[in-house]
mmCIF file of C-alpha atoms in Angstrom:
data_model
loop_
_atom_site.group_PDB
_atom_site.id
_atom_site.type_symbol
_atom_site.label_atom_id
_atom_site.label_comp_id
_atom_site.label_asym_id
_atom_site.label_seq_id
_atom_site.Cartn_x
_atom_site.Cartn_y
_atom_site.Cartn_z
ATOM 1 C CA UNK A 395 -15.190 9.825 29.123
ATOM 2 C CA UNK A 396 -13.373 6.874 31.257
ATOM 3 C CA UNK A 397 -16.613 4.640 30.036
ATOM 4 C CA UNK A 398 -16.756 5.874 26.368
ATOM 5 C CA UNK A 399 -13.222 4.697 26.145
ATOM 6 C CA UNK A 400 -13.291 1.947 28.022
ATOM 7 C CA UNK A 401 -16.232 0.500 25.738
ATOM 8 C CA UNK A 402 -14.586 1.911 22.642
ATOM 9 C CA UNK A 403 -10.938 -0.055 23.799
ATOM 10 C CA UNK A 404 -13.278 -3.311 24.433
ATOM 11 C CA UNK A 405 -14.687 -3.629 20.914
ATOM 12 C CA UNK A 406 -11.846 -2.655 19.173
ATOM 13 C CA UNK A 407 -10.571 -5.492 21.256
ATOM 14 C CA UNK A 408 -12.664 -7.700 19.811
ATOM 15 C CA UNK A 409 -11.481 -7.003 15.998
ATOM 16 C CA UNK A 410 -8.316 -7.209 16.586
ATOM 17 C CA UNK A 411 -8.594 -10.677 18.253
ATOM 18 C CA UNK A 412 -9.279 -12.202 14.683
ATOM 19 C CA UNK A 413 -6.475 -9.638 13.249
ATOM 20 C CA UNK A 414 -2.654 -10.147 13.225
ATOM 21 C CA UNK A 415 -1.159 -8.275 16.182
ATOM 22 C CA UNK A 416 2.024 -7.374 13.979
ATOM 23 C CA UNK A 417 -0.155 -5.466 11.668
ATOM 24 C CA UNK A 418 -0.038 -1.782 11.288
ATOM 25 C CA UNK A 419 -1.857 -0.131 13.768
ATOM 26 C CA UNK A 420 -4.225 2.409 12.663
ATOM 27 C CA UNK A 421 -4.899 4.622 15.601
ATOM 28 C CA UNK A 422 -3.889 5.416 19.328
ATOM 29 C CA UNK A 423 -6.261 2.627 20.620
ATOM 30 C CA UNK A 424 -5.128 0.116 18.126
ATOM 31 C CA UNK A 425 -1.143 0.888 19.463
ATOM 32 C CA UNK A 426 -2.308 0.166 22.869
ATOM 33 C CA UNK A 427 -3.896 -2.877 22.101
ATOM 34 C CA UNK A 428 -1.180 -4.286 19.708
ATOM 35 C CA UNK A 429 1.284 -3.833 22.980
ATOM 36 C CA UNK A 430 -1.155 -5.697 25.041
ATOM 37 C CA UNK A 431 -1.550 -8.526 22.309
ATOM 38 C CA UNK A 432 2.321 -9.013 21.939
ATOM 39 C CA UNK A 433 2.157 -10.001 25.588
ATOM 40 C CA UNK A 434 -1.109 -11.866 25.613
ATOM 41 C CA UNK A 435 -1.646 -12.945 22.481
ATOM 42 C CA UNK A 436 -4.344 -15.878 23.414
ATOM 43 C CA UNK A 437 -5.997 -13.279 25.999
ATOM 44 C CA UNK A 438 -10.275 -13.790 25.845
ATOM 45 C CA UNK A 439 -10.939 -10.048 27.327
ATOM 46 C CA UNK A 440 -8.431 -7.052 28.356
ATOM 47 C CA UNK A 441 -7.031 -6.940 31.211
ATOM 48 C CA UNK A 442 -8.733 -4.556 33.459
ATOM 49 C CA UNK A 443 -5.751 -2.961 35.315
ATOM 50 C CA UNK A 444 -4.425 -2.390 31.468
ATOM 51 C CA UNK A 445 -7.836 -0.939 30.546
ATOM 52 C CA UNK A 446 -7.507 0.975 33.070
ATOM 53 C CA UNK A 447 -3.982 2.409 32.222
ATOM 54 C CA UNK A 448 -4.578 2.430 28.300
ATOM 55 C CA UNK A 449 -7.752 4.676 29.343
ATOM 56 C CA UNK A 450 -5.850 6.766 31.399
ATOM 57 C CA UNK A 451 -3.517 7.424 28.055
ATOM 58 C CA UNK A 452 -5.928 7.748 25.604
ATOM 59 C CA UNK A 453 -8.165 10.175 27.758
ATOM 60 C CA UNK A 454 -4.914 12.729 28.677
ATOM 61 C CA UNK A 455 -4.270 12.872 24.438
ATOM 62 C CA UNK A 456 -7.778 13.520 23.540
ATOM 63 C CA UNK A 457 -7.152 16.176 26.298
ATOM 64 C CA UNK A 458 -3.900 17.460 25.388
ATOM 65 C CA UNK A 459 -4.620 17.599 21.859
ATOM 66 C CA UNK A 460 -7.763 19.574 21.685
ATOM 67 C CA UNK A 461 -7.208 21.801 24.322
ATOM 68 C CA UNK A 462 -3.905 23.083 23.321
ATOM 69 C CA UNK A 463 -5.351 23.497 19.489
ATOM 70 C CA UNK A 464 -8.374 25.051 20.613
ATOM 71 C CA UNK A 465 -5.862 27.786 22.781
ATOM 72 C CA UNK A 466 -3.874 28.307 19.787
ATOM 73 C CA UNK A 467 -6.850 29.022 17.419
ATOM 74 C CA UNK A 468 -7.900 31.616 19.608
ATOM 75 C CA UNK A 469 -4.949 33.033 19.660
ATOM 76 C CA UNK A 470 -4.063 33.142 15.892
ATOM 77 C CA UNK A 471 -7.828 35.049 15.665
ATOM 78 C CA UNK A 472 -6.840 37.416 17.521
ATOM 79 C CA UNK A 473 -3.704 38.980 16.552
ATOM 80 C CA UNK A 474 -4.530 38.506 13.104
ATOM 81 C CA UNK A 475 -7.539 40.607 14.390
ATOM 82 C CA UNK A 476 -5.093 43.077 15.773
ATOM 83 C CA UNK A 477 -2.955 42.945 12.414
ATOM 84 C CA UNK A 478 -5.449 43.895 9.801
ATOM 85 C CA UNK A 479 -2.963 44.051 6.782
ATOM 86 C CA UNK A 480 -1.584 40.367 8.130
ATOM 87 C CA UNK A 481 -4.904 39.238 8.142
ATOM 88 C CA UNK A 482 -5.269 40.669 4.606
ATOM 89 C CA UNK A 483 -2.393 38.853 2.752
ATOM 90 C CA UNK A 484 -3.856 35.484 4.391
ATOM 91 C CA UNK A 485 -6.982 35.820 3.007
ATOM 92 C CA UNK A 486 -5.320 36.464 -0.036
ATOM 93 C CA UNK A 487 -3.508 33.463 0.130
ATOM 94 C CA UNK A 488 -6.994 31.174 0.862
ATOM 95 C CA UNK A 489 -8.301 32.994 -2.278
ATOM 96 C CA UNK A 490 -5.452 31.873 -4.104
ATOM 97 C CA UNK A 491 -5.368 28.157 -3.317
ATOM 98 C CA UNK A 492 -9.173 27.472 -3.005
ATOM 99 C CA UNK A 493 -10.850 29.708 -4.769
ATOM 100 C CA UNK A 494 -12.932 33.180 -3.572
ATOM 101 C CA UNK A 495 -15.922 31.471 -3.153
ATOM 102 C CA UNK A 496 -15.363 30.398 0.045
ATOM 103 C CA UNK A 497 -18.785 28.043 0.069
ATOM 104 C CA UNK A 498 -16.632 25.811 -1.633
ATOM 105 C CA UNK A 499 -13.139 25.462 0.891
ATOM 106 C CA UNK A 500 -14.606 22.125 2.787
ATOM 107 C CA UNK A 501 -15.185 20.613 -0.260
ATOM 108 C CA UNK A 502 -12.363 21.105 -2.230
ATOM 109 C CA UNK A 503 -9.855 19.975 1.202
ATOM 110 C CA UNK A 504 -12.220 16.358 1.611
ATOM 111 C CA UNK A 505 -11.327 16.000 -2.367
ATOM 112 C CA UNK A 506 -7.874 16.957 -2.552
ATOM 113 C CA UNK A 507 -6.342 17.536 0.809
ATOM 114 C CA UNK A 508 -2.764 18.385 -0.538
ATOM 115 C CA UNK A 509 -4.267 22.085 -0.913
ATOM 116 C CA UNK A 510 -3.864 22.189 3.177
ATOM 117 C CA UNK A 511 0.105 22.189 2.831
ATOM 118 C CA UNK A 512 -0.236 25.471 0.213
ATOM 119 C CA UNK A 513 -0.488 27.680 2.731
ATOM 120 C CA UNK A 514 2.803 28.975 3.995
ATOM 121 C CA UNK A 515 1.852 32.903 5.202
ATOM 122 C CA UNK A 516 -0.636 30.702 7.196
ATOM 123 C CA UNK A 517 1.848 27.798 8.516
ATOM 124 C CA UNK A 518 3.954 31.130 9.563
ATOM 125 C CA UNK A 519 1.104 33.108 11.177
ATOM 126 C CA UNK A 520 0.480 29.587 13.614
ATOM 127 C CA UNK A 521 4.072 29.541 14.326
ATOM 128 C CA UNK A 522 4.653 32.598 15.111
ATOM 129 C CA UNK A 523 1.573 32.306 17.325
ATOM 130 C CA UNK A 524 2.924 29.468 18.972
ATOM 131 C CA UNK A 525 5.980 31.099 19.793
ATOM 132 C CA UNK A 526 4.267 34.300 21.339
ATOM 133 C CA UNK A 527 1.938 32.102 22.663
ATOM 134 C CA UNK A 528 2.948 28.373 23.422
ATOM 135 C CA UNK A 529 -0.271 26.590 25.016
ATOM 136 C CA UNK A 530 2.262 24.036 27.357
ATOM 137 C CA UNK A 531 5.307 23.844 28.593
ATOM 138 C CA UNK A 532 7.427 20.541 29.479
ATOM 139 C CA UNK A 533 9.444 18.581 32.914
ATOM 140 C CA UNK A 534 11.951 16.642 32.453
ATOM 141 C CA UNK A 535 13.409 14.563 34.959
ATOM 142 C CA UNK A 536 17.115 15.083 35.869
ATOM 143 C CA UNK A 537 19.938 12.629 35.877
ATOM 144 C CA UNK A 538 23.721 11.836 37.090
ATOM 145 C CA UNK A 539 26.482 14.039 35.033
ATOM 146 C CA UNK A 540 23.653 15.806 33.495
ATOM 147 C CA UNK A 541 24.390 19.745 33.691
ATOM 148 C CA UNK A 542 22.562 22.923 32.603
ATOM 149 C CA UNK A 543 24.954 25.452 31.895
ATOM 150 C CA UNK A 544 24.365 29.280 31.226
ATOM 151 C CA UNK A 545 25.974 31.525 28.573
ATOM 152 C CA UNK A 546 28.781 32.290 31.362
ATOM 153 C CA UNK A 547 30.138 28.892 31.817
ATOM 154 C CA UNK A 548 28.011 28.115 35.252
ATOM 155 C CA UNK A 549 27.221 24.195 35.287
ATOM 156 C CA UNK A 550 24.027 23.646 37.420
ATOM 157 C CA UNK A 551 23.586 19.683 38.214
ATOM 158 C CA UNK A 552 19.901 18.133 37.550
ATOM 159 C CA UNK A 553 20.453 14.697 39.738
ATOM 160 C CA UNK A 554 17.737 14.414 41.627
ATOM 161 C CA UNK A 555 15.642 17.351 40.027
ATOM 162 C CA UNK A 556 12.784 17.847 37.705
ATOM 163 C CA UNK A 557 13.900 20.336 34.585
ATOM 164 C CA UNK A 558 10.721 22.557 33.790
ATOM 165 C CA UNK A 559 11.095 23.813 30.089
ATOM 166 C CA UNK A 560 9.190 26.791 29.685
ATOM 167 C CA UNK A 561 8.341 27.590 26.473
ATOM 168 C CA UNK A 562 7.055 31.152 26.489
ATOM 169 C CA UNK A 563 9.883 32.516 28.273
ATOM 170 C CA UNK A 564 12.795 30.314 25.760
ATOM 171 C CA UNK A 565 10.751 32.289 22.900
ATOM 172 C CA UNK A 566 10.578 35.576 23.497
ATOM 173 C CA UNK A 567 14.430 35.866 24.775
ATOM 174 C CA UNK A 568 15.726 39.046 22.918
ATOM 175 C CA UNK A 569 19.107 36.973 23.099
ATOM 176 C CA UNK A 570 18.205 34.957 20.521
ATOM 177 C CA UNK A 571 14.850 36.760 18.633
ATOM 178 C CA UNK A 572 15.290 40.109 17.427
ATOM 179 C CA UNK A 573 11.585 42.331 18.500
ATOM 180 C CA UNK A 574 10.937 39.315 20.732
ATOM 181 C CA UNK A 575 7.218 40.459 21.493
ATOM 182 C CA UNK A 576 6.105 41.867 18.382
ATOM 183 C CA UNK A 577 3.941 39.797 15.857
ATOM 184 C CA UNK A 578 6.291 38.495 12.819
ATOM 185 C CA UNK A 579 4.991 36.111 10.848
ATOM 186 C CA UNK A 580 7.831 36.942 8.158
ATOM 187 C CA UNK A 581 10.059 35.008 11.001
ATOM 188 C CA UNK A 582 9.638 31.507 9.174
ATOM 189 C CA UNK A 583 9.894 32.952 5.579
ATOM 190 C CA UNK A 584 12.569 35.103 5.603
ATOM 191 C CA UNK A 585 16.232 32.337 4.167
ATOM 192 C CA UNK A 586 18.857 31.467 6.844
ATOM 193 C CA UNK A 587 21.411 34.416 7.670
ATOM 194 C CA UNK A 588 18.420 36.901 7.964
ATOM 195 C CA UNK A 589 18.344 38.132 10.729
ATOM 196 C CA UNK A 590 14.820 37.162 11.868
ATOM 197 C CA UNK A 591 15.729 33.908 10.938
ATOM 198 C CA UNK A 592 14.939 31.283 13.905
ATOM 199 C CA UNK A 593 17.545 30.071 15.804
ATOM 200 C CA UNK A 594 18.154 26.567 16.195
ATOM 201 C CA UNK A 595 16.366 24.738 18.976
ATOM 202 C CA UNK A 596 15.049 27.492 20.352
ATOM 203 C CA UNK A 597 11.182 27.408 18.923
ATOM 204 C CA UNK A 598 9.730 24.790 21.129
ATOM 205 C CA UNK A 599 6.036 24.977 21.280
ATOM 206 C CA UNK A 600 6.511 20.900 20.486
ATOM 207 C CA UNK A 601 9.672 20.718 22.473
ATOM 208 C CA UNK A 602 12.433 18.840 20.555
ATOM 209 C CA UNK A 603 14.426 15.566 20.301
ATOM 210 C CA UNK A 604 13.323 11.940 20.527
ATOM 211 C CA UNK A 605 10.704 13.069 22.739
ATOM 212 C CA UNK A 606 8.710 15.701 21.007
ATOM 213 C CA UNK A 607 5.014 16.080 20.378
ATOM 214 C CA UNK A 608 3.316 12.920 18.668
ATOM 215 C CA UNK A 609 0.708 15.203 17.698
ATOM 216 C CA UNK A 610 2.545 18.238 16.148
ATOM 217 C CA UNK A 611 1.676 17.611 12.602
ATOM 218 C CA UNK A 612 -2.285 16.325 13.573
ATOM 219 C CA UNK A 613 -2.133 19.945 15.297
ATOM 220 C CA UNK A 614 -0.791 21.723 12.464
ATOM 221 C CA UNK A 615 -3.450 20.825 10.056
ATOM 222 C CA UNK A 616 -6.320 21.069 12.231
ATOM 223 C CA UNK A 617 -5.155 24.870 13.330
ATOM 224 C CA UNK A 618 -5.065 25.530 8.815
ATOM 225 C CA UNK A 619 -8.044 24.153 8.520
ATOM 226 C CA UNK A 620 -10.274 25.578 10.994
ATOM 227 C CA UNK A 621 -8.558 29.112 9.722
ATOM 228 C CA UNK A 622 -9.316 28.493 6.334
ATOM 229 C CA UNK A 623 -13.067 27.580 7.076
ATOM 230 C CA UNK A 624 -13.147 30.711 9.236
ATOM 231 C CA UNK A 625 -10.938 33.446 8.531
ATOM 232 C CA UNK A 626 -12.920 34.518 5.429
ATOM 233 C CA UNK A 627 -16.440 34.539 6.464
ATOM 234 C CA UNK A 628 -15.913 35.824 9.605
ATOM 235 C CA UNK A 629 -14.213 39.564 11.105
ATOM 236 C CA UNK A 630 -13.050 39.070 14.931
ATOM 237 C CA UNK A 631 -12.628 41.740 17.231
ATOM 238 C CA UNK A 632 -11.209 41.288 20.793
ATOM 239 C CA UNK A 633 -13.655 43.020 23.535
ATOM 240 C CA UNK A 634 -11.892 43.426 26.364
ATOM 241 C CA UNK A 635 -12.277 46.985 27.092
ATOM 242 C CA UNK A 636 -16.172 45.890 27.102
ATOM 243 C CA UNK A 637 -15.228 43.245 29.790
ATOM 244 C CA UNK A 638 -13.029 45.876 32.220
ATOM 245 C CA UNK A 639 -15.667 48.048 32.236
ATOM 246 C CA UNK A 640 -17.972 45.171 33.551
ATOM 247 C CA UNK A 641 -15.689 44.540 35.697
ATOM 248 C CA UNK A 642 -14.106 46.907 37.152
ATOM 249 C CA UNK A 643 -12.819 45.567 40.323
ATOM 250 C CA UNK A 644 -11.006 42.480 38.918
ATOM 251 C CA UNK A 645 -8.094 41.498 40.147
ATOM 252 C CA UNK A 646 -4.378 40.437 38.847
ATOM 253 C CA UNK A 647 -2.141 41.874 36.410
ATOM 254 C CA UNK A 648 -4.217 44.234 33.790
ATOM 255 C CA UNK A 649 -1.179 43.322 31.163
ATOM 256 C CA UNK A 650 1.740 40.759 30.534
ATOM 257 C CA UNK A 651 4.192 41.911 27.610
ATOM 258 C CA UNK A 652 2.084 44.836 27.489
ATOM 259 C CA UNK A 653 -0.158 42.315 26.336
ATOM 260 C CA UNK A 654 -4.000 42.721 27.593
ATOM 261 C CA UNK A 655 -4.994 38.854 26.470
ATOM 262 C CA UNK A 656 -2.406 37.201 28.278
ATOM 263 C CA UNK A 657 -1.581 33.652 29.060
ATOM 264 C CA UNK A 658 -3.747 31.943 32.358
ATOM 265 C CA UNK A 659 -3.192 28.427 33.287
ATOM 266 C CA UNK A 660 -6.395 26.579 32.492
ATOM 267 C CA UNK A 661 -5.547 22.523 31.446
ATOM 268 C CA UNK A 662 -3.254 24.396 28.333
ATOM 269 C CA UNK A 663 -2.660 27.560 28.587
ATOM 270 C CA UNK A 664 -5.453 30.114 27.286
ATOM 271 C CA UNK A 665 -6.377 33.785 27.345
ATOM 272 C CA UNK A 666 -7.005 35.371 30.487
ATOM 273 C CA UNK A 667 -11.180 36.258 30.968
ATOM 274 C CA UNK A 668 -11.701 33.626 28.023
ATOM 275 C CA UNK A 669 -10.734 35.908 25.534
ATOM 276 C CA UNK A 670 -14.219 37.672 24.774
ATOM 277 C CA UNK A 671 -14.963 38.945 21.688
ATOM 278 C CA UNK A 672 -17.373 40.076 19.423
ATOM 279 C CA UNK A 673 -17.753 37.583 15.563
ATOM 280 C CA UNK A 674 -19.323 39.494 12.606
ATOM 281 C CA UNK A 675 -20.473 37.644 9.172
ATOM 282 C CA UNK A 676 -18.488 39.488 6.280
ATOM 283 C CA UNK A 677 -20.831 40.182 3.585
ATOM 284 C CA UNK A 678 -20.477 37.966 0.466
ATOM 285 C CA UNK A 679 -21.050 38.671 -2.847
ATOM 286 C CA UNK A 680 -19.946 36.306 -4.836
ATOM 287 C CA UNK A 681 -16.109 37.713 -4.457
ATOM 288 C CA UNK A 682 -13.937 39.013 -1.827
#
């Protein structure tokens, strides 16, 4: 992967030597090398200790990016899966905006991708996912006069500490979400003063502030679309009992949450075993 981008960085290099630097850059690699050129604007080749960094950066948010998407679509299969009359209304929703043949979804999104941002039972299912089931968590690094301070009044100092954020346990507090384990999608459509209504700040799967996730929205429409060109064709059903009684010596918890696919660190977090499962073709007809 280091040489892939490497190469890749070098002849993008090369375009943008006959380019303005203070043009818009079009990707993450054109960013990097737009920095680079404000420095060393006259510069024959990249310099190979800032290859070397820019490589570094690119390669962690290809990582970052896919992995933590890939998690979350896994995730959003699978309770929808487990919620059948969920799963139900969403495909209602797909037929709505695109159509019930669904032979036709990829099509229609490459020639009018607006229909991507009609979806908003499936914008709640992900977030609601992402909240049950964040795939990362975040450090921040402390400073002077910084304090955290609990709902007593207790100031904790961070000088000289690393502040880890995590996500999973900030989103399924009962103080501040009602049913904190249970599967709401209704969460993100219900107006402000209902009671499931999210409370400020504290849906993080992003984190928040100047700081937040570059890729949030990237993430957001890959997770609809890969639903849209799946959740149709396709019935998903969660086989773990299959897998305990393969195994029945494993070790560690058998649930979290009561919660049999729980969270396991693996680059972003991802369901424990690798989430095995059985995928069966719905029959088509012409309508569904």
């Amino acid at each position: 992967m280091s040489r892939y981008i490497e190469n890749a960085l070098d002849k993008r290099y090369e375009v943008w030597k006959n380019k303005d630097y203070s043009e818009e850059p079009e990707s993450m690699m054109d960013l990097a090398i737009a920095d680079f050129m404000r420095d060393r604007p006259t510069s024959r080749n990249l310099d190979p200790e800032f290859k070397k960094w820019a490589t570094i950066q690119i390669r962690t948010f290809f990582f970052a990016g896919h992995d933590s998407t890939a998690a979350t679509i896994v995730y959003c299969l699978y309770l929808l899966s487990k919620g059948p009359g969920i799963l139900a209304q969403v495909r209602a929703e797909h037929d709505q905006t695109f159509g019930a043949d669904i032979t036709t979804t990829a099509q229609q999104l490459k020639d009018r991708p607006e229909l991507i941002n009609q979806l908003p039972l499936t914008t709640a299912v992900i977030k609601e996912v992402l909240r049950l089931y964040p795939p990362a968590s975040a450090l921040r690094g402390g400073m002077p006069g910084v304090y955290l301070e609990d709902k007593n009044g207790h100031k904790f100092p961070t000088e000289g500490l690393l502040v880890w954020i995590v996500h999973g346990s900030i989103q399924r507090n009962p103080n501040y979400w009602p049913e904190p384990h249970s599967f709401i999608p209704d969460r993100w459509l219900v107006a402000q003063g209902h009671h499931l209504y999210p409370p400020k700040y504290a849906f993080r799967p992003f984190e928040a502030g100047p700081r937040d996730c570059v890729g949030q929205s990237l993430a957001m429409v890959d997770i609809k679309v890969a639903l849209a060109l799946t959740i149709r064709e396709f019935d998903f059903h969660d086989q773990y009992a299959e897998w305990d009684r393969q195994h029945p010596n494993r070790s560690g918890p058998k649930t979290v949450f009561g919660e049999r696919a729980y969270q396991v660190p693996q680059g972003a977090a991802h369901a424990v075993h690798g989430m095995p499962c059985r995928v069966v073709q719905r029959p088509q007809t012409g309508h569904l």
